[in-house]
Short mmCIF file of C-alpha atoms in Angstrom, two decimals:
data_model
loop_
_atom_site.label_atom_id
_atom_site.label_comp_id
_atom_site.label_asym_id
_atom_site.label_seq_id
_atom_site.Cartn_x
_atom_site.Cartn_y
_atom_site.Cartn_z
CA MET A 1 26.10 -43.83 -66.98
CA TRP A 2 26.00 -40.21 -67.44
CA LEU A 3 28.76 -39.56 -69.90
CA GLY A 4 27.60 -42.67 -72.17
CA ALA A 5 23.86 -41.05 -72.25
CA LEU A 6 25.04 -37.38 -72.66
CA PHE A 7 28.37 -37.80 -74.43
CA VAL A 8 28.31 -40.92 -76.51
CA LEU A 9 24.76 -41.23 -77.44
CA PRO A 10 24.68 -37.57 -78.95
CA MET A 11 27.89 -38.27 -80.97
CA LEU A 12 26.16 -41.01 -82.40
CA LEU A 13 23.16 -39.06 -83.19
CA ILE A 14 25.28 -36.62 -85.39
CA VAL A 15 26.71 -39.53 -87.41
CA VAL A 16 23.45 -40.43 -88.15
CA LEU A 17 21.87 -37.06 -88.83
CA SER A 18 24.55 -36.46 -91.39
CA PHE A 19 23.04 -39.09 -93.62
CA LEU A 20 19.62 -37.39 -93.22
CA LYS A 21 17.81 -34.82 -95.41
CA ARG A 22 17.05 -31.29 -94.62
CA GLY A 23 13.07 -30.41 -94.88
CA THR A 24 12.30 -27.24 -96.42
CA TYR A 25 11.58 -25.51 -93.09
CA GLY A 26 14.96 -26.59 -91.70
CA GLN A 27 13.73 -29.65 -89.99
CA VAL A 28 15.15 -33.09 -90.33
CA VAL A 29 13.75 -35.42 -92.71
CA TYR A 30 14.38 -38.99 -92.16
CA GLU A 31 15.37 -40.32 -95.44
CA PHE A 32 18.84 -41.56 -96.50
CA THR A 33 21.20 -39.71 -98.40
CA LEU A 34 24.90 -39.06 -99.23
CA ASN A 35 24.36 -35.51 -100.61
CA ASN A 36 25.57 -34.02 -97.48
CA TYR A 37 28.94 -35.43 -98.24
CA PHE A 38 28.91 -34.66 -101.94
CA ARG A 39 28.38 -31.01 -101.02
CA ILE A 40 31.69 -30.85 -98.94
CA LEU A 41 33.35 -31.61 -102.18
CA ASP A 42 32.77 -27.95 -103.42
CA PRO A 43 36.03 -26.07 -103.63
CA LEU A 44 34.50 -23.38 -101.56
CA TYR A 45 34.36 -25.95 -98.42
CA GLY A 46 37.81 -27.17 -99.50
CA GLN A 47 39.29 -23.77 -99.24
CA ILE A 48 37.86 -23.27 -95.66
CA PHE A 49 39.10 -26.54 -94.70
CA TRP A 50 42.69 -25.76 -95.81
CA ASP A 51 42.44 -22.61 -94.22
CA THR A 52 41.37 -24.03 -91.26
CA PHE A 53 44.17 -26.63 -90.99
CA VAL A 54 46.67 -23.89 -91.84
CA VAL A 55 45.76 -21.92 -89.08
CA ALA A 56 45.65 -24.60 -86.53
CA ILE A 57 49.05 -25.95 -87.68
CA LEU A 58 50.81 -22.28 -87.42
CA THR A 59 49.08 -21.91 -84.10
CA THR A 60 50.64 -25.33 -83.13
CA VAL A 61 53.99 -24.24 -84.46
CA PHE A 62 53.92 -20.98 -82.97
CA SER A 63 52.69 -22.54 -79.63
CA ILE A 64 55.84 -24.73 -79.47
CA LEU A 65 58.14 -22.14 -80.28
CA PHE A 66 56.75 -20.06 -77.64
CA GLY A 67 55.69 -22.12 -74.95
CA TYR A 68 58.51 -24.40 -74.83
CA PRO A 69 61.36 -21.93 -73.45
CA LEU A 70 58.89 -20.76 -70.87
CA ALA A 71 57.97 -24.48 -69.76
CA TYR A 72 61.83 -25.13 -69.58
CA TYR A 73 62.38 -21.58 -67.46
CA ILE A 74 59.62 -22.87 -65.29
CA SER A 75 61.15 -26.37 -64.72
CA ARG A 76 64.30 -25.19 -63.84
CA LEU A 77 62.99 -22.89 -60.97
CA GLU A 78 63.07 -24.04 -57.46
CA ARG A 79 59.67 -25.80 -56.10
CA THR A 80 57.99 -22.87 -54.51
CA LYS A 81 58.51 -20.71 -57.49
CA GLN A 82 57.43 -23.34 -59.91
CA GLN A 83 54.16 -23.51 -58.27
CA ILE A 84 53.74 -19.80 -58.49
CA TRP A 85 54.68 -19.77 -62.02
CA LEU A 86 52.30 -22.41 -62.91
CA LEU A 87 49.43 -20.84 -61.57
CA LEU A 88 50.45 -17.82 -63.40
CA VAL A 89 50.51 -19.33 -66.39
CA MET A 90 47.23 -21.43 -65.78
CA ILE A 91 45.18 -18.34 -64.73
CA PRO A 92 44.62 -16.92 -68.20
CA PHE A 93 43.78 -20.22 -69.68
CA TRP A 94 40.86 -20.43 -67.23
CA ILE A 95 39.64 -16.78 -68.13
CA ASN A 96 36.80 -16.88 -70.81
CA PHE A 97 37.89 -17.47 -74.62
CA LEU A 98 35.39 -14.87 -75.55
CA VAL A 99 36.87 -12.20 -72.97
CA ARG A 100 40.30 -12.70 -73.90
CA SER A 101 39.89 -12.46 -77.72
CA TYR A 102 37.73 -9.26 -76.82
CA ALA A 103 40.58 -7.80 -74.84
CA TRP A 104 42.80 -8.00 -78.10
CA VAL A 105 39.98 -6.35 -80.00
CA ILE A 106 40.51 -3.16 -77.29
CA ILE A 107 44.04 -3.12 -78.22
CA LEU A 108 43.86 -3.87 -82.00
CA ARG A 109 40.85 -1.97 -83.52
CA SER A 110 41.21 1.32 -85.42
CA GLN A 111 40.49 3.29 -82.48
CA GLY A 112 42.07 0.94 -80.33
CA VAL A 113 45.42 1.42 -77.66
CA VAL A 114 47.96 0.57 -80.30
CA ASN A 115 46.75 2.88 -82.97
CA THR A 116 45.87 5.82 -80.50
CA ILE A 117 49.20 5.58 -79.03
CA LEU A 118 50.87 5.56 -82.60
CA GLN A 119 48.99 8.35 -83.81
CA SER A 120 49.51 10.46 -80.68
CA LEU A 121 53.33 9.81 -81.32
CA GLY A 122 53.02 11.03 -84.81
CA LEU A 123 53.92 7.77 -86.36
CA ILE A 124 51.17 7.40 -88.44
CA THR A 125 48.22 9.41 -89.43
CA GLU A 126 45.67 6.67 -90.69
CA PRO A 127 44.81 3.92 -88.17
CA LEU A 128 46.54 0.67 -89.26
CA PRO A 129 44.06 -2.29 -89.87
CA LEU A 130 45.46 -4.60 -87.32
CA LEU A 131 42.09 -6.51 -86.70
CA TYR A 132 39.94 -8.60 -88.94
CA ASN A 133 42.66 -10.35 -90.58
CA SER A 134 44.32 -13.81 -90.71
CA GLY A 135 46.93 -12.31 -88.76
CA SER A 136 44.80 -11.22 -85.93
CA VAL A 137 43.09 -14.59 -85.93
CA LEU A 138 46.58 -16.41 -85.61
CA LEU A 139 47.64 -13.92 -82.86
CA GLY A 140 44.53 -14.62 -80.89
CA MET A 141 44.45 -18.42 -81.35
CA VAL A 142 48.42 -18.37 -80.00
CA TYR A 143 47.26 -16.30 -77.23
CA THR A 144 44.52 -18.14 -76.02
CA LEU A 145 45.94 -21.77 -76.52
CA VAL A 146 49.69 -21.42 -75.33
CA PRO A 147 49.03 -22.43 -71.95
CA PHE A 148 47.55 -25.72 -73.28
CA MET A 149 51.30 -25.90 -74.62
CA VAL A 150 53.27 -25.01 -71.57
CA LEU A 151 51.80 -27.35 -69.09
CA PRO A 152 52.37 -30.67 -70.82
CA ILE A 153 55.77 -29.86 -72.03
CA TYR A 154 56.60 -28.69 -68.22
CA VAL A 155 55.53 -32.02 -67.00
CA SER A 156 57.42 -33.96 -69.42
CA LEU A 157 60.46 -31.73 -68.41
CA GLU A 158 59.92 -32.35 -64.72
CA GLN A 159 59.90 -36.26 -65.10
CA MET A 160 63.04 -36.01 -67.23
CA ASP A 161 66.30 -37.85 -65.91
CA ARG A 162 68.47 -34.85 -65.18
CA ARG A 163 71.60 -37.29 -64.77
CA LYS A 164 71.57 -37.66 -68.54
CA LEU A 165 72.42 -34.04 -69.03
CA GLU A 166 75.33 -34.23 -66.42
CA ALA A 167 76.69 -37.31 -68.10
CA ALA A 168 76.54 -35.45 -71.70
CA ALA A 169 78.37 -32.54 -70.12
CA ASP A 170 80.91 -34.87 -68.56
CA LEU A 171 81.47 -36.55 -71.79
CA GLY A 172 82.28 -32.89 -73.37
CA ALA A 173 78.74 -31.93 -74.84
CA THR A 174 77.95 -28.05 -75.17
CA PRO A 175 74.69 -27.10 -73.13
CA TRP A 176 73.08 -26.58 -76.58
CA LYS A 177 74.36 -29.88 -77.92
CA ALA A 178 73.04 -31.54 -75.06
CA PHE A 179 69.79 -29.78 -75.08
CA TRP A 180 69.29 -30.62 -78.84
CA HIS A 181 70.18 -34.31 -78.33
CA ILE A 182 68.88 -35.29 -74.98
CA THR A 183 66.29 -32.52 -73.43
CA LEU A 184 64.49 -32.37 -76.83
CA PRO A 185 64.24 -36.13 -77.54
CA MET A 186 63.17 -36.66 -73.78
CA THR A 187 60.42 -34.43 -73.78
CA LYS A 188 58.85 -35.12 -77.07
CA SER A 189 55.96 -36.75 -75.56
CA GLY A 190 55.03 -33.42 -73.72
CA VAL A 191 55.46 -31.60 -77.28
CA VAL A 192 53.14 -34.17 -78.85
CA THR A 193 50.32 -33.92 -76.08
CA GLY A 194 50.68 -30.31 -76.24
CA SER A 195 50.43 -30.18 -80.10
CA ILE A 196 47.47 -32.34 -79.93
CA LEU A 197 45.60 -29.99 -77.34
CA VAL A 198 46.44 -26.98 -79.06
CA PHE A 199 45.47 -28.40 -82.22
CA VAL A 200 42.16 -29.92 -81.54
CA SER A 201 41.15 -26.80 -80.13
CA SER A 202 41.70 -24.52 -82.69
CA ILE A 203 40.45 -26.60 -85.67
CA GLY A 204 36.93 -26.39 -83.74
CA MET A 205 37.67 -22.92 -82.72
CA PHE A 206 34.96 -20.29 -83.76
CA ILE A 207 35.19 -17.51 -80.94
CA VAL A 208 38.58 -16.16 -82.08
CA PRO A 209 37.80 -15.61 -85.78
CA ASP A 210 33.98 -14.54 -85.09
CA VAL A 211 35.35 -11.95 -82.73
CA MET A 212 38.99 -11.15 -84.30
CA GLY A 213 38.49 -12.34 -87.77
CA GLY A 214 35.57 -10.40 -89.64
CA ALA A 215 33.61 -11.79 -92.35
CA LYS A 216 36.69 -12.93 -94.60
CA SER A 217 38.66 -15.15 -92.21
CA ALA A 218 35.68 -17.71 -91.47
CA LEU A 219 37.13 -21.18 -90.54
CA ILE A 220 35.17 -24.41 -90.50
CA GLY A 221 34.00 -23.74 -86.96
CA ASN A 222 32.07 -20.71 -88.14
CA VAL A 223 30.45 -22.41 -90.85
CA ILE A 224 29.46 -25.54 -88.84
CA GLN A 225 28.01 -23.04 -86.30
CA ASN A 226 26.26 -21.19 -89.21
CA GLN A 227 24.78 -24.14 -90.56
CA PHE A 228 23.23 -25.22 -87.25
CA LEU A 229 22.07 -21.85 -85.97
CA SER A 230 21.36 -19.53 -89.27
CA ALA A 231 20.96 -21.75 -91.97
CA ARG A 232 19.16 -24.41 -89.98
CA ASP A 233 20.90 -27.38 -91.98
CA TRP A 234 21.46 -29.75 -89.23
CA PRO A 235 22.41 -32.66 -91.66
CA PHE A 236 25.18 -30.78 -93.53
CA GLY A 237 26.26 -29.32 -90.34
CA SER A 238 26.58 -32.50 -88.99
CA ALA A 239 28.42 -33.97 -92.26
CA LEU A 240 31.01 -31.10 -91.94
CA SER A 241 31.79 -31.58 -88.35
CA ILE A 242 32.19 -35.33 -88.85
CA VAL A 243 34.57 -34.62 -91.89
CA LEU A 244 36.41 -32.20 -89.73
CA MET A 245 36.64 -34.76 -86.75
CA LEU A 246 38.15 -37.65 -89.21
CA LEU A 247 40.34 -35.44 -90.91
CA SER A 248 42.15 -34.02 -87.58
CA MET A 249 42.04 -37.47 -85.98
CA LEU A 250 44.05 -38.64 -89.35
CA LEU A 251 46.59 -35.72 -88.91
CA ILE A 252 47.12 -36.41 -85.20
CA LEU A 253 47.38 -40.04 -86.08
CA LEU A 254 50.24 -39.05 -88.78
CA TYR A 255 51.93 -36.53 -86.34
CA PHE A 256 52.03 -39.50 -83.65
CA ARG A 257 53.49 -41.58 -86.26
CA ALA A 258 56.08 -39.27 -87.39
CA THR A 259 57.38 -38.40 -83.98
CA LYS A 260 57.49 -41.96 -82.79
CA ALA A 261 59.53 -43.06 -86.12
CA SER A 262 61.95 -40.35 -85.47
CA GLU A 263 62.05 -41.42 -81.77
CA THR A 264 63.12 -44.90 -82.89
CA LYS A 265 65.58 -43.52 -85.55
CA GLU A 266 67.28 -41.71 -82.54
CA GLY A 267 67.30 -44.43 -80.53
CA ALA A 268 68.99 -47.06 -83.20
CA ALA A 269 71.62 -44.23 -83.84
CA MET B 1 78.18 -17.69 -70.52
CA LYS B 2 75.91 -19.53 -68.22
CA THR B 3 74.70 -16.55 -66.68
CA TRP B 4 73.80 -14.81 -69.94
CA ARG B 5 71.80 -17.67 -70.90
CA ARG B 6 69.97 -18.09 -67.96
CA HIS B 7 68.96 -14.42 -68.13
CA THR B 8 67.77 -14.28 -71.48
CA LEU B 9 65.49 -17.29 -70.62
CA SER B 10 64.03 -15.70 -67.57
CA GLY B 11 63.73 -12.24 -69.23
CA TYR B 12 61.89 -14.19 -72.25
CA SER B 13 59.62 -16.02 -69.60
CA TRP B 14 58.87 -12.61 -68.01
CA LEU B 15 57.92 -11.05 -71.26
CA MET B 16 55.50 -14.30 -72.09
CA LEU B 17 53.92 -13.48 -68.89
CA VAL B 18 53.41 -9.78 -69.97
CA PHE B 19 52.09 -11.06 -73.42
CA LEU B 20 49.64 -13.26 -71.44
CA TYR B 21 48.41 -10.62 -69.00
CA LEU B 22 48.80 -7.24 -70.57
CA PRO B 23 45.62 -7.55 -72.77
CA ILE B 24 43.85 -8.89 -69.60
CA ALA B 25 45.15 -5.96 -67.86
CA ILE B 26 44.35 -3.30 -70.32
CA LEU B 27 40.81 -4.44 -70.54
CA MET B 28 40.30 -4.27 -66.83
CA LEU B 29 41.97 -0.53 -66.92
CA TYR B 30 39.55 0.64 -69.68
CA SER B 31 36.51 -0.59 -67.83
CA PHE B 32 37.14 2.57 -65.45
CA ASN B 33 37.78 4.83 -68.79
CA ASP B 34 35.47 7.78 -69.08
CA SER B 35 35.60 7.92 -72.70
CA ARG B 36 32.74 5.74 -74.51
CA ILE B 37 34.32 5.17 -78.03
CA ASN B 38 38.10 6.26 -78.04
CA ALA B 39 40.91 4.50 -76.41
CA VAL B 40 42.34 7.74 -75.02
CA TRP B 41 42.32 7.76 -71.22
CA SER B 42 39.91 10.68 -70.33
CA GLY B 43 39.46 10.04 -66.91
CA PHE B 44 38.56 7.52 -64.06
CA THR B 45 35.10 6.39 -63.57
CA TRP B 46 32.79 4.08 -62.10
CA LYS B 47 29.52 4.54 -64.19
CA TRP B 48 29.84 1.58 -66.22
CA TYR B 49 29.56 -0.61 -63.38
CA ILE B 50 26.85 1.53 -61.84
CA SER B 51 24.83 1.20 -65.18
CA LEU B 52 25.46 -2.45 -65.09
CA PHE B 53 23.75 -3.25 -62.18
CA GLU B 54 20.93 -1.02 -62.87
CA ASN B 55 20.55 -3.09 -65.97
CA ARG B 56 17.59 -5.78 -65.46
CA GLN B 57 19.24 -8.15 -68.39
CA VAL B 58 22.70 -8.09 -66.75
CA ILE B 59 20.78 -9.16 -63.26
CA GLN B 60 18.80 -11.81 -65.05
CA ALA B 61 22.08 -13.18 -66.90
CA LEU B 62 23.92 -13.07 -63.48
CA THR B 63 21.18 -15.03 -61.71
CA ASN B 64 21.09 -17.45 -64.56
CA SER B 65 24.83 -18.13 -64.40
CA LEU B 66 24.75 -18.65 -60.83
CA THR B 67 21.81 -20.96 -60.59
CA ILE B 68 23.16 -22.95 -63.45
CA GLY B 69 26.85 -22.79 -61.80
CA ILE B 70 25.72 -24.15 -58.32
CA ILE B 71 23.34 -26.69 -59.71
CA SER B 72 25.48 -28.31 -62.21
CA SER B 73 28.46 -28.36 -59.92
CA VAL B 74 26.70 -29.77 -56.87
CA LEU B 75 25.65 -32.58 -59.42
CA ALA B 76 29.03 -32.87 -61.27
CA THR B 77 30.71 -33.43 -58.04
CA VAL B 78 28.33 -35.65 -56.37
CA LEU B 79 28.38 -37.93 -59.85
CA GLY B 80 31.93 -37.37 -60.56
CA THR B 81 33.00 -38.76 -56.94
CA ALA B 82 30.71 -41.54 -57.11
CA ALA B 83 31.96 -42.63 -60.59
CA SER B 84 35.58 -42.12 -59.39
CA LEU B 85 35.07 -44.36 -56.49
CA ALA B 86 33.14 -46.85 -58.65
CA ILE B 87 36.20 -46.99 -61.16
CA LYS B 88 38.59 -47.59 -58.65
CA GLN B 89 36.85 -51.02 -58.12
CA TYR B 90 36.97 -52.06 -61.52
CA SER B 91 39.52 -54.32 -63.12
CA LEU B 92 42.61 -52.77 -64.75
CA ARG B 93 41.07 -53.54 -68.29
CA TRP B 94 37.67 -51.61 -67.70
CA ARG B 95 39.35 -48.74 -65.55
CA THR B 96 41.76 -48.08 -68.89
CA ILE B 97 38.24 -48.12 -70.96
CA VAL B 98 36.40 -45.89 -68.68
CA ASN B 99 39.45 -43.57 -68.10
CA GLY B 100 39.71 -43.24 -71.67
CA LEU B 101 36.15 -42.17 -71.97
CA VAL B 102 36.41 -39.66 -69.24
CA TYR B 103 39.24 -37.84 -71.08
CA LEU B 104 37.48 -37.88 -74.58
CA PRO B 105 34.98 -34.79 -73.56
CA ILE B 106 38.15 -32.88 -72.42
CA VAL B 107 40.17 -33.54 -75.53
CA ILE B 108 37.23 -33.16 -78.13
CA PRO B 109 36.42 -29.85 -79.79
CA GLU B 110 34.00 -28.05 -77.49
CA ILE B 111 31.97 -26.87 -80.80
CA MET B 112 31.37 -30.82 -81.21
CA MET B 113 30.06 -31.24 -78.11
CA GLY B 114 27.90 -28.32 -78.17
CA LEU B 115 26.17 -29.67 -81.42
CA ALA B 116 25.79 -33.20 -80.07
CA MET B 117 23.91 -32.00 -77.39
CA LEU B 118 21.87 -29.51 -79.45
CA VAL B 119 21.12 -32.58 -81.54
CA LEU B 120 20.28 -34.90 -78.49
CA PHE B 121 17.88 -32.37 -76.88
CA SER B 122 15.95 -31.53 -79.97
CA GLN B 123 15.61 -35.31 -80.88
CA ILE B 124 14.02 -35.94 -77.41
CA HIS B 125 11.83 -32.93 -77.75
CA MET B 126 13.38 -30.92 -74.73
CA GLU B 127 12.86 -27.32 -74.97
CA LEU B 128 16.27 -25.47 -74.52
CA GLY B 129 16.46 -23.57 -71.43
CA LYS B 130 17.90 -23.88 -67.90
CA ALA B 131 17.52 -27.61 -67.74
CA THR B 132 19.40 -28.22 -70.48
CA LEU B 133 22.21 -26.21 -69.97
CA ILE B 134 22.42 -27.74 -66.57
CA MET B 135 22.65 -31.36 -68.06
CA ALA B 136 25.19 -29.76 -70.41
CA HIS B 137 27.35 -28.19 -67.99
CA VAL B 138 27.25 -31.28 -65.55
CA THR B 139 28.46 -33.34 -68.55
CA PHE B 140 31.67 -31.23 -69.56
CA SER B 141 32.72 -30.57 -65.89
CA MET B 142 32.20 -33.95 -64.41
CA PRO B 143 35.45 -35.37 -66.39
CA TYR B 144 37.39 -32.68 -64.55
CA VAL B 145 36.00 -33.66 -61.13
CA MET B 146 36.80 -37.31 -61.80
CA VAL B 147 40.46 -36.49 -62.89
CA ILE B 148 40.92 -34.59 -59.75
CA ILE B 149 39.58 -37.32 -57.53
CA SER B 150 40.98 -40.36 -59.16
CA ALA B 151 44.52 -38.36 -58.95
CA ARG B 152 43.70 -38.09 -55.26
CA LEU B 153 42.60 -41.67 -54.67
CA ALA B 154 45.58 -43.33 -56.69
CA GLU B 155 48.09 -40.94 -54.18
CA MET B 156 46.29 -42.13 -51.19
CA GLY B 157 46.49 -45.99 -51.85
CA GLY B 158 43.93 -48.27 -50.28
CA GLU B 159 46.06 -49.02 -47.13
CA LEU B 160 43.94 -46.66 -44.74
CA GLU B 161 40.70 -48.29 -46.06
CA GLU B 162 41.71 -51.86 -45.68
CA ALA B 163 42.90 -50.86 -42.01
CA ALA B 164 39.54 -49.62 -41.28
CA GLN B 165 37.63 -52.62 -42.73
CA ASP B 166 40.13 -54.91 -40.54
CA LEU B 167 38.89 -52.99 -37.53
CA GLY B 168 35.48 -53.83 -38.37
CA ALA B 169 34.35 -51.00 -40.30
CA THR B 170 31.42 -51.42 -42.53
CA PRO B 171 31.85 -50.41 -46.38
CA TRP B 172 29.42 -47.76 -45.65
CA GLY B 173 31.23 -46.17 -42.44
CA THR B 174 34.68 -46.64 -44.31
CA LEU B 175 33.23 -44.68 -47.06
CA ARG B 176 31.57 -41.97 -44.38
CA HIS B 177 34.60 -41.89 -41.88
CA VAL B 178 37.92 -42.74 -44.10
CA THR B 179 37.84 -42.49 -47.79
CA LEU B 180 35.45 -39.25 -47.90
CA PRO B 181 37.38 -37.05 -45.40
CA LEU B 182 40.50 -37.98 -46.86
CA ILE B 183 39.69 -36.94 -50.53
CA MET B 184 37.55 -34.04 -49.12
CA PRO B 185 40.49 -31.47 -50.63
CA GLY B 186 39.86 -32.89 -54.03
CA ILE B 187 36.07 -32.85 -53.55
CA VAL B 188 36.32 -29.16 -52.74
CA ALA B 189 38.71 -28.50 -55.69
CA GLY B 190 36.58 -30.21 -58.18
CA PHE B 191 33.35 -28.55 -57.15
CA LEU B 192 35.01 -25.18 -57.41
CA MET B 193 36.73 -26.28 -60.72
CA SER B 194 33.19 -27.24 -62.13
CA PHE B 195 31.60 -23.82 -60.78
CA THR B 196 34.27 -22.25 -62.70
CA LEU B 197 34.01 -23.87 -65.86
CA SER B 198 30.23 -23.39 -65.92
CA LEU B 199 30.40 -19.82 -64.93
CA ASP B 200 33.06 -19.51 -68.03
CA ASP B 201 31.65 -21.70 -70.46
CA PHE B 202 30.36 -19.93 -73.83
CA ILE B 203 30.63 -22.58 -76.72
CA ILE B 204 28.51 -25.27 -75.33
CA SER B 205 26.09 -23.01 -73.51
CA PHE B 206 25.95 -20.93 -77.01
CA PHE B 207 24.08 -24.28 -78.44
CA VAL B 208 21.86 -25.22 -75.63
CA ALA B 209 20.66 -22.12 -74.18
CA GLY B 210 17.14 -21.04 -74.76
CA PRO B 211 15.98 -17.50 -75.47
CA ASN B 212 15.36 -17.05 -71.80
CA SER B 213 18.30 -18.47 -70.12
CA THR B 214 21.07 -16.16 -71.10
CA THR B 215 23.89 -16.61 -69.08
CA LEU B 216 26.86 -13.82 -68.38
CA PRO B 217 29.20 -15.22 -71.25
CA LEU B 218 26.43 -15.31 -73.64
CA TYR B 219 25.31 -11.94 -72.89
CA ILE B 220 28.91 -10.68 -73.19
CA TYR B 221 29.03 -11.99 -76.65
CA GLY B 222 25.60 -10.02 -77.69
CA LEU B 223 27.38 -7.00 -76.29
CA VAL B 224 30.53 -7.74 -78.19
CA LYS B 225 28.77 -8.56 -81.48
CA ARG B 226 26.80 -5.26 -81.12
CA GLY B 227 29.69 -3.36 -81.16
CA VAL B 228 32.02 -2.33 -78.34
CA SER B 229 30.75 -0.53 -75.35
CA PRO B 230 32.57 -0.19 -72.06
CA GLU B 231 29.87 -1.79 -70.02
CA VAL B 232 31.22 -4.96 -71.80
CA ASN B 233 34.71 -4.18 -70.19
CA ALA B 234 33.21 -3.76 -66.94
CA LEU B 235 31.09 -6.79 -66.99
CA SER B 236 34.24 -8.62 -68.61
CA THR B 237 36.14 -7.41 -65.64
CA LEU B 238 33.61 -8.65 -63.17
CA LEU B 239 33.84 -12.14 -64.71
CA ILE B 240 37.83 -12.32 -64.93
CA VAL B 241 37.91 -11.42 -61.18
CA CYS B 242 35.44 -14.14 -60.20
CA THR B 243 37.49 -16.77 -62.38
CA VAL B 244 40.63 -15.66 -61.01
CA LEU B 245 39.37 -15.86 -57.29
CA LEU B 246 37.79 -19.06 -57.92
CA VAL B 247 40.84 -20.82 -59.61
CA ILE B 248 43.11 -19.58 -56.71
CA ILE B 249 40.70 -20.88 -54.17
CA ALA B 250 40.45 -24.38 -56.04
CA GLU B 251 44.15 -24.36 -56.54
CA LEU B 252 44.58 -23.91 -52.67
CA PHE B 253 42.50 -26.66 -51.84
CA ARG B 254 43.88 -29.17 -54.39
CA ARG B 255 47.27 -28.53 -53.15
CA LYS B 256 46.43 -28.83 -49.57
CA ASP B 257 48.56 -31.71 -48.14
CA SER B 258 49.14 -32.87 -51.48
CA LYS B 259 53.01 -32.89 -52.46
CA THR B 260 52.87 -33.49 -55.88
CA ILE B 261 51.91 -31.39 -58.83
CA THR B 262 49.76 -32.80 -61.17
CA PHE B 263 48.96 -29.85 -63.20
#
């Protein structure tokens, strides 16, 4: 089948490639080696991996904080309004990542919209360095990925049994308590799905750091892209992406475990 | 007390919409700004659009994008529909396995898929160009087609097909006169969705495009990297308008006589 040939096979090829050597001219030499993996142990790459995960985790956390209230609001609307709001949230998600990150460049660059306004108001004399730092990368990530969080949370809110909330209210729970003890635990699956989507997308992301981050805030996606297209060290690039995949799978698994565990605790209490 | 909570929530949600749309709106607005470098508004102009249409490279990129988009979405729709119909016949166990496989390309980081394709094409010595782009685009959009059509098939149930067969329709006849017309909105939505994905894709195309097969997003990337020119704003605006129109049309088709929201 198509997916098998063009998806599974290439993935396996990357695994094979990561154990091979790079020739002098950037070609692949068919000789087994573990060197690519030893090279990753260099603290330089450790730092980049670490930065990548920090950004990805922060992106996920902010997406939950920003996305949950919006999803909650949409789920409380009447049917037709829900459809319109959902479409409104989905449209930016379909617009090109590159174009959306670039839109922020227009706003944040030193001659951009924000600096121009602040300067014409006389609040600042020198343009503020708003772009090309880790803050702008984080902003771009949250901006481009938050729809991924809203949709699954909305779905789980929509499927929730509302009668439980009524029961809680009858038993004297304040709305806040009811939300904390009923709504939130019951929509955990949506939060987990959304987090995984956001997390996975942000660890592999190289557009946002490329366009909004500048040279200093390179993440692992940029390094991998470089190994393939500029440095032409495909085996090392493959090894990096496999380590990235494995580490992110491990994190997702841990996250799954953690949320599952707290769910059973909740059930027992 | 209840109302203030509701007002805060709705106020917040409107703010989120502003957050989502403001950058896009500003980008579009500045594509009509006369000034070349500054963000200061210096008058309305169409000149960036005019210079775009006089630019041979842009026209070439546009032609490439459209050709690749149409061919790959036709292929993805045909293959995706066939696969969804086939999966429906599988036993539950196989269906779960295949469905998992279908979701994988959707959840895996795009960069991985781009790399994997690049490696595959180089190992089979296939020259990078339109053909590799089409193959890659079919691969990443087919799962979306399958998700839409499988949802439609599941919603439909099998009763009508059984009825047709009881009345003596051949399997082919049932497919042609019963199943396909019923899932038509899904097929159209799937086609439009793959076309949108193909038109918009940057990451995967970035790895599998050859020097003569630059697509619109790749061209935009080149402009962004070379420094900010208002032409990028104009080109991005065109891409945004096309995407939004396509998404809305696809949504209308998908929701056509389908009562559930499946996001």
